Amino acid sequence: MSDTFEGEAAIVTGASRGIGSGIATELAERGASVVVNYRSSEDRAEAVVDEIRDDGGEAVAVQADVSDEDDVAAMVEATVDRYGSLDVMVNNAGMTTLGPAEEIDLDDWRRVIDVDLTGVFIGCQAAGRQMLSQPDGGSIVNVASMMGEMGFHMRAPYCAAKAGVINLTRTLAVEWATEDVTVNALAPGFIKTDITDQTQGSAGYTDDDIRRRTPMARYGTVQEMANCVGFLARGDTYVTGEVLRADGGWTSDAWRYHENRA
Ligand code: NAP
């Protein structure tokens, strides 16, 4: 495997918008045939596919709920039927809920754990089964969060799920290390997408707060996350079980709040 993904097939879960759509587009630009997974936004997923095809790439939209084992198995099977292999699996789909821990409804807790943690396990397991059966193995990249490494108020299920994703990543990396299947995680900081817009108002911080707290003084971009996944998915780096923090320096900085920063 190399920097280009020519002749390889990739699945990106939750690729109808946000970080996932950027990852799908980037992998397609680098030559991969890409399955653009979505749960409910078919129109948006088809728009991502159209954009990739307009740029000369290959992609198809596939509906699957990542928390449903049968859906995900069928998506992997459809990928292998269509493209002959599954070389890159990006478990990106995610959601969150906000609320004080003492008030969180157990159904909301379970919904976040189901999608953000169990969904990643289901994706890894389905992809792993296929990759372990292939002579060239494959690469799995799980999109975690810096909130999987630090506590963050109002997000108990999300932080717990993302912490689980990080140690699941290390565990699978160790289990599959001799089989040419790498498993790595990306831990983004604040990236401007629907999820940040949706949570920002009710979470009580502003764009200025993020700028003041982040050493790089800005949000990360979807393209920057896609670039990171492009690296982690390469499989020719001797890197497995790694958690790549792409957070503008946030988790490296224990104390920073620039009151006077514009
Ligand atoms: P987003 O804009 O809200 O997009 C979420 C994507 O996930 C959508 O394509 C959505 O598809 C899909 N999805 C949700 N539940 C699904 C399910 N059960 N099955 C299949 N697809 C499902 O989110 P984002 O900001 O791009 O975040 C992407 C990932 O990065 C998430 O894992 C998130 O936790 C992580 N992350 C984001 C940030 C950030 O600042 N944005 C920071 C750290 C980590 P539908 O539209 O069809 O529902």
PDB file of C-alpha atoms and ligand atoms in Angstrom:
ATOM      1  CA  MET A   1       0.000   0.000   0.000  1.00  0.00           C
ATOM      2  CA  SER A   2       1.108   3.545  -0.556  1.00  0.00           C
ATOM      3  CA  ASP A   3       0.009   7.160  -0.508  1.00  0.00           C
ATOM      4  CA  THR A   4      -2.290   6.512  -3.423  1.00  0.00           C
ATOM      5  CA  PHE A   5      -5.223   4.195  -3.001  1.00  0.00           C
ATOM      6  CA  GLU A   6      -5.359   3.228  -6.675  1.00  0.00           C
ATOM      7  CA  GLY A   7      -7.205  -0.079  -7.087  1.00  0.00           C
ATOM      8  CA  GLU A   8      -8.358  -0.110  -3.456  1.00  0.00           C
ATOM      9  CA  ALA A   9     -11.856  -0.005  -2.013  1.00  0.00           C
ATOM     10  CA  ALA A  10     -12.830   2.075   1.015  1.00  0.00           C
ATOM     11  CA  ILE A  11     -15.938   2.428   3.152  1.00  0.00           C
ATOM     12  CA  VAL A  12     -16.462   5.704   5.000  1.00  0.00           C
ATOM     13  CA  THR A  13     -19.332   5.568   7.483  1.00  0.00           C
ATOM     14  CA  GLY A  14     -21.351   8.732   8.054  1.00  0.00           C
ATOM     15  CA  ALA A  15     -20.047  10.225   4.816  1.00  0.00           C
ATOM     16  CA  SER A  16     -23.163  12.158   3.824  1.00  0.00           C
ATOM     17  CA  ARG A  17     -21.819  15.311   5.471  1.00  0.00           C
ATOM     18  CA  GLY A  18     -19.207  16.819   7.755  1.00  0.00           C
ATOM     19  CA  ILE A  19     -15.873  15.115   8.340  1.00  0.00           C
ATOM     20  CA  GLY A  20     -17.005  11.873   6.666  1.00  0.00           C
ATOM     21  CA  SER A  21     -17.828  13.544   3.350  1.00  0.00           C
ATOM     22  CA  GLY A  22     -14.382  15.187   3.368  1.00  0.00           C
ATOM     23  CA  ILE A  23     -12.680  11.839   4.050  1.00  0.00           C
ATOM     24  CA  ALA A  24     -14.642  10.127   1.266  1.00  0.00           C
ATOM     25  CA  THR A  25     -13.720  12.851  -1.216  1.00  0.00           C
ATOM     26  CA  GLU A  26     -10.044  12.781  -0.216  1.00  0.00           C
ATOM     27  CA  LEU A  27      -9.729   8.986  -0.513  1.00  0.00           C
ATOM     28  CA  ALA A  28     -11.466   9.104  -3.908  1.00  0.00           C
ATOM     29  CA  GLU A  29      -9.111  11.859  -5.080  1.00  0.00           C
ATOM     30  CA  ARG A  30      -6.220   9.600  -4.102  1.00  0.00           C
ATOM     31  CA  GLY A  31      -7.650   6.791  -6.254  1.00  0.00           C
ATOM     32  CA  ALA A  32      -9.864   4.693  -3.965  1.00  0.00           C
ATOM     33  CA  SER A  33     -13.304   3.459  -4.963  1.00  0.00           C
ATOM     34  CA  VAL A  34     -15.412   4.753  -2.108  1.00  0.00           C
ATOM     35  CA  VAL A  35     -18.603   3.585  -0.441  1.00  0.00           C
ATOM     36  CA  VAL A  36     -20.315   6.711   0.905  1.00  0.00           C
ATOM     37  CA  ASN A  37     -22.339   5.401   3.831  1.00  0.00           C
ATOM     38  CA  TYR A  38     -25.301   7.258   5.328  1.00  0.00           C
ATOM     39  CA  ARG A  39     -28.145   6.455   7.705  1.00  0.00           C
ATOM     40  CA  SER A  40     -30.975   8.753   6.585  1.00  0.00           C
ATOM     41  CA  SER A  41     -29.635  11.591   4.403  1.00  0.00           C
ATOM     42  CA  GLU A  42     -29.738   9.851   1.044  1.00  0.00           C
ATOM     43  CA  ASP A  43     -29.825  13.101  -0.957  1.00  0.00           C
ATOM     44  CA  ARG A  44     -26.704  14.400   0.735  1.00  0.00           C
ATOM     45  CA  ALA A  45     -24.884  11.081   0.266  1.00  0.00           C
ATOM     46  CA  GLU A  46     -25.831  11.050  -3.435  1.00  0.00           C
ATOM     47  CA  ALA A  47     -24.525  14.621  -3.748  1.00  0.00           C
ATOM     48  CA  VAL A  48     -21.150  13.491  -2.331  1.00  0.00           C
ATOM     49  CA  VAL A  49     -21.102  10.605  -4.832  1.00  0.00           C
ATOM     50  CA  ASP A  50     -21.937  12.993  -7.715  1.00  0.00           C
ATOM     51  CA  GLU A  51     -19.132  15.332  -6.678  1.00  0.00           C
ATOM     52  CA  ILE A  52     -16.623  12.460  -6.588  1.00  0.00           C
ATOM     53  CA  ARG A  53     -17.756  11.171  -9.998  1.00  0.00           C
ATOM     54  CA  ASP A  54     -17.691  14.683 -11.505  1.00  0.00           C
ATOM     55  CA  ASP A  55     -14.038  14.836 -10.449  1.00  0.00           C
ATOM     56  CA  GLY A  56     -13.326  11.532 -12.224  1.00  0.00           C
ATOM     57  CA  GLY A  57     -13.491   9.290  -9.159  1.00  0.00           C
ATOM     58  CA  GLU A  58     -15.560   6.220  -8.326  1.00  0.00           C
ATOM     59  CA  ALA A  59     -18.109   6.100  -5.511  1.00  0.00           C
ATOM     60  CA  VAL A  60     -21.459   4.657  -4.541  1.00  0.00           C
ATOM     61  CA  ALA A  61     -23.876   5.569  -1.742  1.00  0.00           C
ATOM     62  CA  VAL A  62     -24.924   2.748   0.594  1.00  0.00           C
ATOM     63  CA  GLN A  63     -27.496   3.061   3.373  1.00  0.00           C
ATOM     64  CA  ALA A  64     -26.650   1.303   6.639  1.00  0.00           C
ATOM     65  CA  ASP A  65     -27.169   2.063  10.299  1.00  0.00           C
ATOM     66  CA  VAL A  66     -23.750   1.471  11.856  1.00  0.00           C
ATOM     67  CA  SER A  67     -25.349   0.192  15.044  1.00  0.00           C
ATOM     68  CA  ASP A  68     -27.060  -2.603  13.097  1.00  0.00           C
ATOM     69  CA  GLU A  69     -24.853  -5.651  12.609  1.00  0.00           C
ATOM     70  CA  ASP A  70     -26.817  -6.982   9.610  1.00  0.00           C
ATOM     71  CA  ASP A  71     -26.777  -3.596   7.840  1.00  0.00           C
ATOM     72  CA  VAL A  72     -23.008  -3.314   8.213  1.00  0.00           C
ATOM     73  CA  ALA A  73     -22.338  -6.925   7.139  1.00  0.00           C
ATOM     74  CA  ALA A  74     -24.466  -6.316   4.034  1.00  0.00           C
ATOM     75  CA  MET A  75     -22.542  -3.102   3.269  1.00  0.00           C
ATOM     76  CA  VAL A  76     -19.182  -4.895   3.485  1.00  0.00           C
ATOM     77  CA  GLU A  77     -20.509  -7.702   1.296  1.00  0.00           C
ATOM     78  CA  ALA A  78     -21.828  -5.206  -1.270  1.00  0.00           C
ATOM     79  CA  THR A  79     -18.441  -3.445  -1.305  1.00  0.00           C
ATOM     80  CA  VAL A  80     -16.536  -6.670  -1.953  1.00  0.00           C
ATOM     81  CA  ASP A  81     -19.060  -7.763  -4.627  1.00  0.00           C
ATOM     82  CA  ARG A  82     -18.690  -4.449  -6.425  1.00  0.00           C
ATOM     83  CA  TYR A  83     -14.988  -3.675  -6.011  1.00  0.00           C
ATOM     84  CA  GLY A  84     -13.391  -7.049  -5.202  1.00  0.00           C
ATOM     85  CA  SER A  85     -11.957  -6.204  -1.771  1.00  0.00           C
ATOM     86  CA  LEU A  86     -12.238  -3.926   1.252  1.00  0.00           C
ATOM     87  CA  ASP A  87      -8.902  -2.206   1.858  1.00  0.00           C
ATOM     88  CA  VAL A  88      -9.807   0.801   3.990  1.00  0.00           C
ATOM     89  CA  MET A  89     -12.563   1.065   6.586  1.00  0.00           C
ATOM     90  CA  VAL A  90     -13.171   4.456   8.177  1.00  0.00           C
ATOM     91  CA  ASN A  91     -15.562   4.250  11.129  1.00  0.00           C
ATOM     92  CA  ASN A  92     -16.536   7.904  11.238  1.00  0.00           C
ATOM     93  CA  ALA A  93     -20.305   7.986  11.869  1.00  0.00           C
ATOM     94  CA  GLY A  94     -21.156   9.535  15.191  1.00  0.00           C
ATOM     95  CA  MET A  95     -23.686  11.560  17.143  1.00  0.00           C
ATOM     96  CA  THR A  96     -24.024  13.142  20.541  1.00  0.00           C
ATOM     97  CA  THR A  97     -26.482  14.236  23.144  1.00  0.00           C
ATOM     98  CA  LEU A  98     -26.041  17.007  25.682  1.00  0.00           C
ATOM     99  CA  GLY A  99     -27.107  17.152  29.288  1.00  0.00           C
ATOM    100  CA  PRO A 100     -26.012  17.128  32.909  1.00  0.00           C
ATOM    101  CA  ALA A 101     -24.990  13.586  33.876  1.00  0.00           C
ATOM    102  CA  GLU A 102     -27.524  13.382  36.686  1.00  0.00           C
ATOM    103  CA  GLU A 103     -30.364  14.053  34.237  1.00  0.00           C
ATOM    104  CA  ILE A 104     -29.395  11.882  31.281  1.00  0.00           C
ATOM    105  CA  ASP A 105     -32.094   9.488  30.241  1.00  0.00           C
ATOM    106  CA  LEU A 106     -30.828   5.921  29.936  1.00  0.00           C
ATOM    107  CA  ASP A 107     -32.338   5.628  26.442  1.00  0.00           C
ATOM    108  CA  ASP A 108     -30.229   8.636  25.331  1.00  0.00           C
ATOM    109  CA  TRP A 109     -27.135   7.112  26.947  1.00  0.00           C
ATOM    110  CA  ARG A 110     -27.728   3.820  25.118  1.00  0.00           C
ATOM    111  CA  ARG A 111     -28.346   5.556  21.779  1.00  0.00           C
ATOM    112  CA  VAL A 112     -24.962   7.332  21.912  1.00  0.00           C
ATOM    113  CA  ILE A 113     -23.105   4.221  23.090  1.00  0.00           C
ATOM    114  CA  ASP A 114     -24.857   2.163  20.389  1.00  0.00           C
ATOM    115  CA  VAL A 115     -23.784   4.424  17.528  1.00  0.00           C
ATOM    116  CA  ASP A 116     -20.473   5.857  18.742  1.00  0.00           C
ATOM    117  CA  LEU A 117     -18.967   2.780  20.433  1.00  0.00           C
ATOM    118  CA  THR A 118     -20.873  -0.379  19.494  1.00  0.00           C
ATOM    119  CA  GLY A 119     -21.178   0.952  15.929  1.00  0.00           C
ATOM    120  CA  VAL A 120     -17.399   1.285  15.713  1.00  0.00           C
ATOM    121  CA  PHE A 121     -16.937  -2.238  17.051  1.00  0.00           C
ATOM    122  CA  ILE A 122     -19.449  -3.604  14.521  1.00  0.00           C
ATOM    123  CA  GLY A 123     -17.631  -1.765  11.707  1.00  0.00           C
ATOM    124  CA  CYS A 124     -14.222  -3.000  12.858  1.00  0.00           C
ATOM    125  CA  GLN A 125     -15.439  -6.564  13.232  1.00  0.00           C
ATOM    126  CA  ALA A 126     -17.134  -6.710   9.818  1.00  0.00           C
ATOM    127  CA  ALA A 127     -14.167  -5.060   8.090  1.00  0.00           C
ATOM    128  CA  GLY A 128     -11.671  -7.119  10.093  1.00  0.00           C
ATOM    129  CA  ARG A 129     -13.302 -10.404   9.083  1.00  0.00           C
ATOM    130  CA  GLN A 130     -12.969  -9.400   5.416  1.00  0.00           C
ATOM    131  CA  MET A 131      -9.433  -7.969   5.731  1.00  0.00           C
ATOM    132  CA  LEU A 132      -8.143 -11.006   7.641  1.00  0.00           C
ATOM    133  CA  SER A 133      -9.279 -13.145   4.708  1.00  0.00           C
ATOM    134  CA  GLN A 134      -7.433 -10.999   2.122  1.00  0.00           C
ATOM    135  CA  PRO A 135      -3.761 -11.535   1.258  1.00  0.00           C
ATOM    136  CA  ASP A 136      -2.969  -7.808   1.650  1.00  0.00           C
ATOM    137  CA  GLY A 137      -4.941  -7.179   4.848  1.00  0.00           C
ATOM    138  CA  GLY A 138      -6.193  -3.614   5.147  1.00  0.00           C
ATOM    139  CA  SER A 139      -6.382  -0.453   7.237  1.00  0.00           C
ATOM    140  CA  ILE A 140      -9.020   0.597   9.716  1.00  0.00           C
ATOM    141  CA  VAL A 141      -9.311   4.162  10.980  1.00  0.00           C
ATOM    142  CA  ASN A 142     -11.709   4.967  13.820  1.00  0.00           C
ATOM    143  CA  VAL A 143     -12.774   8.561  14.339  1.00  0.00           C
ATOM    144  CA  ALA A 144     -12.665   9.140  18.097  1.00  0.00           C
ATOM    145  CA  SER A 145     -12.351  12.591  19.674  1.00  0.00           C
ATOM    146  CA  MET A 146     -10.099  14.499  22.031  1.00  0.00           C
ATOM    147  CA  MET A 147     -13.107  14.112  24.349  1.00  0.00           C
ATOM    148  CA  GLY A 148     -12.195  10.439  24.565  1.00  0.00           C
ATOM    149  CA  GLU A 149      -9.074  11.506  26.465  1.00  0.00           C
ATOM    150  CA  MET A 150     -10.423  14.343  28.614  1.00  0.00           C
ATOM    151  CA  GLY A 151     -13.603  14.935  30.549  1.00  0.00           C
ATOM    152  CA  PHE A 152     -15.983  17.478  29.054  1.00  0.00           C
ATOM    153  CA  HIS A 153     -19.089  18.689  30.847  1.00  0.00           C
ATOM    154  CA  MET A 154     -22.569  17.810  29.522  1.00  0.00           C
ATOM    155  CA  ARG A 155     -21.254  14.935  27.414  1.00  0.00           C
ATOM    156  CA  ALA A 156     -20.988  11.874  29.656  1.00  0.00           C
ATOM    157  CA  PRO A 157     -22.124   9.255  27.086  1.00  0.00           C
ATOM    158  CA  TYR A 158     -20.116  10.814  24.246  1.00  0.00           C
ATOM    159  CA  CYS A 159     -16.889  11.030  26.290  1.00  0.00           C
ATOM    160  CA  ALA A 160     -17.361   7.464  27.553  1.00  0.00           C
ATOM    161  CA  ALA A 161     -18.005   6.165  24.037  1.00  0.00           C
ATOM    162  CA  LYS A 162     -15.000   7.954  22.521  1.00  0.00           C
ATOM    163  CA  ALA A 163     -12.708   6.729  25.323  1.00  0.00           C
ATOM    164  CA  GLY A 164     -13.958   3.239  24.514  1.00  0.00           C
ATOM    165  CA  VAL A 165     -13.167   3.725  20.833  1.00  0.00           C
ATOM    166  CA  ILE A 166      -9.582   4.672  21.689  1.00  0.00           C
ATOM    167  CA  ASN A 167      -8.855   1.570  23.741  1.00  0.00           C
ATOM    168  CA  LEU A 168     -10.823  -0.650  21.355  1.00  0.00           C
ATOM    169  CA  THR A 169      -8.532   0.661  18.602  1.00  0.00           C
ATOM    170  CA  ARG A 170      -5.413  -0.321  20.555  1.00  0.00           C
ATOM    171  CA  THR A 171      -6.823  -3.746  21.369  1.00  0.00           C
ATOM    172  CA  LEU A 172      -7.758  -4.609  17.786  1.00  0.00           C
ATOM    173  CA  ALA A 173      -4.422  -3.266  16.548  1.00  0.00           C
ATOM    174  CA  VAL A 174      -2.645  -5.713  18.838  1.00  0.00           C
ATOM    175  CA  GLU A 175      -4.916  -8.632  17.912  1.00  0.00           C
ATOM    176  CA  TRP A 176      -4.515  -8.156  14.160  1.00  0.00           C
ATOM    177  CA  ALA A 177      -0.943  -6.850  14.038  1.00  0.00           C
ATOM    178  CA  THR A 178       0.577  -9.938  12.427  1.00  0.00           C
ATOM    179  CA  GLU A 179      -2.188 -10.141   9.808  1.00  0.00           C
ATOM    180  CA  ASP A 180      -1.401  -6.884   7.958  1.00  0.00           C
ATOM    181  CA  VAL A 181      -4.481  -5.211   9.360  1.00  0.00           C
ATOM    182  CA  THR A 182      -3.652  -1.853  10.972  1.00  0.00           C
ATOM    183  CA  VAL A 183      -6.101  -0.155  13.321  1.00  0.00           C
ATOM    184  CA  ASN A 184      -5.604   3.496  14.247  1.00  0.00           C
ATOM    185  CA  ALA A 185      -7.709   6.322  15.622  1.00  0.00           C
ATOM    186  CA  LEU A 186      -8.069   9.992  14.849  1.00  0.00           C
ATOM    187  CA  ALA A 187      -8.891  12.244  17.816  1.00  0.00           C
ATOM    188  CA  PRO A 188     -10.138  15.561  16.426  1.00  0.00           C
ATOM    189  CA  GLY A 189     -10.536  18.716  18.469  1.00  0.00           C
ATOM    190  CA  PHE A 190     -13.202  21.240  17.462  1.00  0.00           C
ATOM    191  CA  ILE A 191     -13.955  20.986  13.755  1.00  0.00           C
ATOM    192  CA  LYS A 192     -16.625  23.177  12.180  1.00  0.00           C
ATOM    193  CA  THR A 193     -19.468  20.851  11.092  1.00  0.00           C
ATOM    194  CA  ASP A 194     -23.186  20.251  11.803  1.00  0.00           C
ATOM    195  CA  ILE A 195     -22.320  18.463  15.065  1.00  0.00           C
ATOM    196  CA  THR A 196     -20.457  21.522  16.422  1.00  0.00           C
ATOM    197  CA  ASP A 197     -23.160  23.913  15.232  1.00  0.00           C
ATOM    198  CA  GLN A 198     -25.832  21.686  16.795  1.00  0.00           C
ATOM    199  CA  THR A 199     -24.124  21.408  20.188  1.00  0.00           C
ATOM    200  CA  GLN A 200     -22.575  24.833  20.447  1.00  0.00           C
ATOM    201  CA  GLY A 201     -25.613  26.928  21.415  1.00  0.00           C
ATOM    202  CA  SER A 202     -26.792  24.635  24.176  1.00  0.00           C
ATOM    203  CA  ALA A 203     -23.296  23.801  25.431  1.00  0.00           C
ATOM    204  CA  GLY A 204     -22.638  27.388  26.458  1.00  0.00           C
ATOM    205  CA  TYR A 205     -19.513  28.315  24.507  1.00  0.00           C
ATOM    206  CA  THR A 206     -18.928  30.526  21.523  1.00  0.00           C
ATOM    207  CA  ASP A 207     -16.603  30.552  18.524  1.00  0.00           C
ATOM    208  CA  ASP A 208     -14.517  33.108  20.418  1.00  0.00           C
ATOM    209  CA  ASP A 209     -14.202  30.739  23.393  1.00  0.00           C
ATOM    210  CA  ILE A 210     -12.863  28.014  21.106  1.00  0.00           C
ATOM    211  CA  ARG A 211     -10.409  30.438  19.540  1.00  0.00           C
ATOM    212  CA  ARG A 212      -9.158  31.580  22.930  1.00  0.00           C
ATOM    213  CA  ARG A 213      -8.699  28.033  24.271  1.00  0.00           C
ATOM    214  CA  THR A 214      -7.064  26.515  21.189  1.00  0.00           C
ATOM    215  CA  PRO A 215      -3.300  27.090  20.812  1.00  0.00           C
ATOM    216  CA  MET A 216      -3.736  27.350  17.010  1.00  0.00           C
ATOM    217  CA  ALA A 217      -6.510  29.912  17.657  1.00  0.00           C
ATOM    218  CA  ARG A 218      -9.077  28.450  15.271  1.00  0.00           C
ATOM    219  CA  TYR A 219     -11.307  25.494  14.518  1.00  0.00           C
ATOM    220  CA  GLY A 220      -9.839  22.617  12.539  1.00  0.00           C
ATOM    221  CA  THR A 221     -11.155  22.022   9.037  1.00  0.00           C
ATOM    222  CA  VAL A 222     -12.774  18.979   7.471  1.00  0.00           C
ATOM    223  CA  GLN A 223      -9.952  18.894   4.911  1.00  0.00           C
ATOM    224  CA  GLU A 224      -7.346  18.716   7.687  1.00  0.00           C
ATOM    225  CA  MET A 225      -9.151  15.705   9.209  1.00  0.00           C
ATOM    226  CA  ALA A 226      -9.299  14.070   5.758  1.00  0.00           C
ATOM    227  CA  ASN A 227      -5.549  14.606   5.348  1.00  0.00           C
ATOM    228  CA  CYS A 228      -4.929  12.840   8.684  1.00  0.00           C
ATOM    229  CA  VAL A 229      -7.093   9.879   7.711  1.00  0.00           C
ATOM    230  CA  GLY A 230      -5.257   9.709   4.372  1.00  0.00           C
ATOM    231  CA  PHE A 231      -2.056   9.170   6.360  1.00  0.00           C
ATOM    232  CA  LEU A 232      -3.470   6.699   8.894  1.00  0.00           C
ATOM    233  CA  ALA A 233      -5.092   4.611   6.148  1.00  0.00           C
ATOM    234  CA  ARG A 234      -1.868   4.124   4.234  1.00  0.00           C
ATOM    235  CA  GLY A 235      -0.783   0.915   5.896  1.00  0.00           C
ATOM    236  CA  ASP A 236       2.892   1.381   4.921  1.00  0.00           C
ATOM    237  CA  THR A 237       3.993   3.288   8.003  1.00  0.00           C
ATOM    238  CA  TYR A 238       4.610   0.732  10.802  1.00  0.00           C
ATOM    239  CA  VAL A 239       1.917   2.664  12.665  1.00  0.00           C
ATOM    240  CA  THR A 240      -0.832   0.713  14.407  1.00  0.00           C
ATOM    241  CA  GLY A 241      -2.752   1.260  17.647  1.00  0.00           C
ATOM    242  CA  GLU A 242      -1.942   4.972  17.371  1.00  0.00           C
ATOM    243  CA  VAL A 243      -4.226   7.817  18.369  1.00  0.00           C
ATOM    244  CA  LEU A 244      -3.496  10.836  16.209  1.00  0.00           C
ATOM    245  CA  ARG A 245      -4.596  14.006  17.957  1.00  0.00           C
ATOM    246  CA  ALA A 246      -5.661  16.630  15.474  1.00  0.00           C
ATOM    247  CA  ASP A 247      -6.778  19.318  17.876  1.00  0.00           C
ATOM    248  CA  GLY A 248      -4.725  22.435  17.163  1.00  0.00           C
ATOM    249  CA  GLY A 249      -2.691  21.745  20.318  1.00  0.00           C
ATOM    250  CA  TRP A 250      -5.683  21.661  22.708  1.00  0.00           C
ATOM    251  CA  THR A 251      -4.741  18.496  24.652  1.00  0.00           C
ATOM    252  CA  SER A 252      -1.076  19.526  24.862  1.00  0.00           C
ATOM    253  CA  ASP A 253      -2.015  22.684  26.698  1.00  0.00           C
ATOM    254  CA  ALA A 254      -3.178  22.337  30.293  1.00  0.00           C
ATOM    255  CA  TRP A 255      -3.721  26.058  30.820  1.00  0.00           C
ATOM    256  CA  ARG A 256      -4.538  28.521  28.119  1.00  0.00           C
ATOM    257  CA  TYR A 257      -7.263  31.068  27.835  1.00  0.00           C
ATOM    258  CA  HIS A 258      -6.323  34.134  25.851  1.00  0.00           C
ATOM    259  CA  GLU A 259      -8.654  36.750  27.272  1.00  0.00           C
ATOM    260  CA  ASN A 260      -7.428  39.375  24.856  1.00  0.00           C
ATOM    261  CA  ARG A 261      -7.406  37.281  21.731  1.00  0.00           C
ATOM    262  CA  ALA A 262      -9.720  38.773  19.094  1.00  0.00           C
TER     263      ALA A 262
HETATM  264  P1  NAP B   1     -21.986  15.321  11.415  1.00  0.00           P
HETATM  265  O1  NAP B   1     -21.695  16.493  10.537  1.00  0.00           O
HETATM  266  O2  NAP B   1     -23.105  15.430  12.390  1.00  0.00           O
HETATM  267  O3  NAP B   1     -22.201  14.018  10.497  1.00  0.00           O
HETATM  268  C1  NAP B   1     -22.520  12.807  11.106  1.00  0.00           C
HETATM  269  C2  NAP B   1     -22.563  11.727  10.055  1.00  0.00           C
HETATM  270  O4  NAP B   1     -22.784  10.466  10.718  1.00  0.00           O
HETATM  271  C3  NAP B   1     -23.702  11.900   9.067  1.00  0.00           C
HETATM  272  O5  NAP B   1     -23.264  11.507   7.787  1.00  0.00           O
HETATM  273  C4  NAP B   1     -24.760  10.929   9.587  1.00  0.00           C
HETATM  274  O6  NAP B   1     -25.585  10.381   8.549  1.00  0.00           O
HETATM  275  C5  NAP B   1     -23.887   9.831  10.124  1.00  0.00           C
HETATM  276  N1  NAP B   1     -24.557   8.976  11.097  1.00  0.00           N
HETATM  277  C6  NAP B   1     -25.041   9.302  12.317  1.00  0.00           C
HETATM  278  N2  NAP B   1     -25.563   8.225  12.911  1.00  0.00           N
HETATM  279  C7  NAP B   1     -25.407   7.190  12.040  1.00  0.00           C
HETATM  280  C8  NAP B   1     -25.733   5.821  12.071  1.00  0.00           C
HETATM  281  N3  NAP B   1     -26.351   5.262  13.130  1.00  0.00           N
HETATM  282  N4  NAP B   1     -25.417   5.054  10.999  1.00  0.00           N
HETATM  283  C9  NAP B   1     -24.798   5.587   9.921  1.00  0.00           C
HETATM  284  N5  NAP B   1     -24.462   6.885   9.833  1.00  0.00           N
HETATM  285  C10 NAP B   1     -24.782   7.668  10.888  1.00  0.00           C
HETATM  286  O7  NAP B   1     -20.709  14.917  12.293  1.00  0.00           O
HETATM  287  P2  NAP B   1     -19.157  15.304  12.140  1.00  0.00           P
HETATM  288  O8  NAP B   1     -18.915  16.542  12.905  1.00  0.00           O
HETATM  289  O9  NAP B   1     -18.734  15.241  10.711  1.00  0.00           O
HETATM  290  O10 NAP B   1     -18.495  14.115  12.977  1.00  0.00           O
HETATM  291  C11 NAP B   1     -17.984  12.952  12.358  1.00  0.00           C
HETATM  292  C12 NAP B   1     -17.230  12.147  13.395  1.00  0.00           C
HETATM  293  O11 NAP B   1     -16.183  12.955  13.948  1.00  0.00           O
HETATM  294  C13 NAP B   1     -18.105  11.698  14.573  1.00  0.00           C
HETATM  295  O12 NAP B   1     -17.708  10.418  15.005  1.00  0.00           O
HETATM  296  C14 NAP B   1     -17.782  12.740  15.640  1.00  0.00           C
HETATM  297  O13 NAP B   1     -18.012  12.268  16.944  1.00  0.00           O
HETATM  298  C15 NAP B   1     -16.306  12.962  15.360  1.00  0.00           C
HETATM  299  N6  NAP B   1     -15.800  14.232  15.875  1.00  0.00           N
HETATM  300  C16 NAP B   1     -16.287  15.417  15.426  1.00  0.00           C
HETATM  301  C17 NAP B   1     -15.779  16.596  15.940  1.00  0.00           C
HETATM  302  C18 NAP B   1     -16.257  17.938  15.467  1.00  0.00           C
HETATM  303  O14 NAP B   1     -15.845  18.964  16.067  1.00  0.00           O
HETATM  304  N7  NAP B   1     -17.073  18.038  14.449  1.00  0.00           N
HETATM  305  C19 NAP B   1     -14.774  16.571  16.912  1.00  0.00           C
HETATM  306  C20 NAP B   1     -14.303  15.338  17.356  1.00  0.00           C
HETATM  307  C21 NAP B   1     -14.812  14.177  16.830  1.00  0.00           C
HETATM  308  P3  NAP B   1     -27.120  10.855   8.346  1.00  0.00           P
HETATM  309  O15 NAP B   1     -27.049  12.299   7.947  1.00  0.00           O
HETATM  310  O16 NAP B   1     -27.655   9.986   7.269  1.00  0.00           O
HETATM  311  O17 NAP B   1     -27.790  10.669   9.681  1.00  0.00           O
END
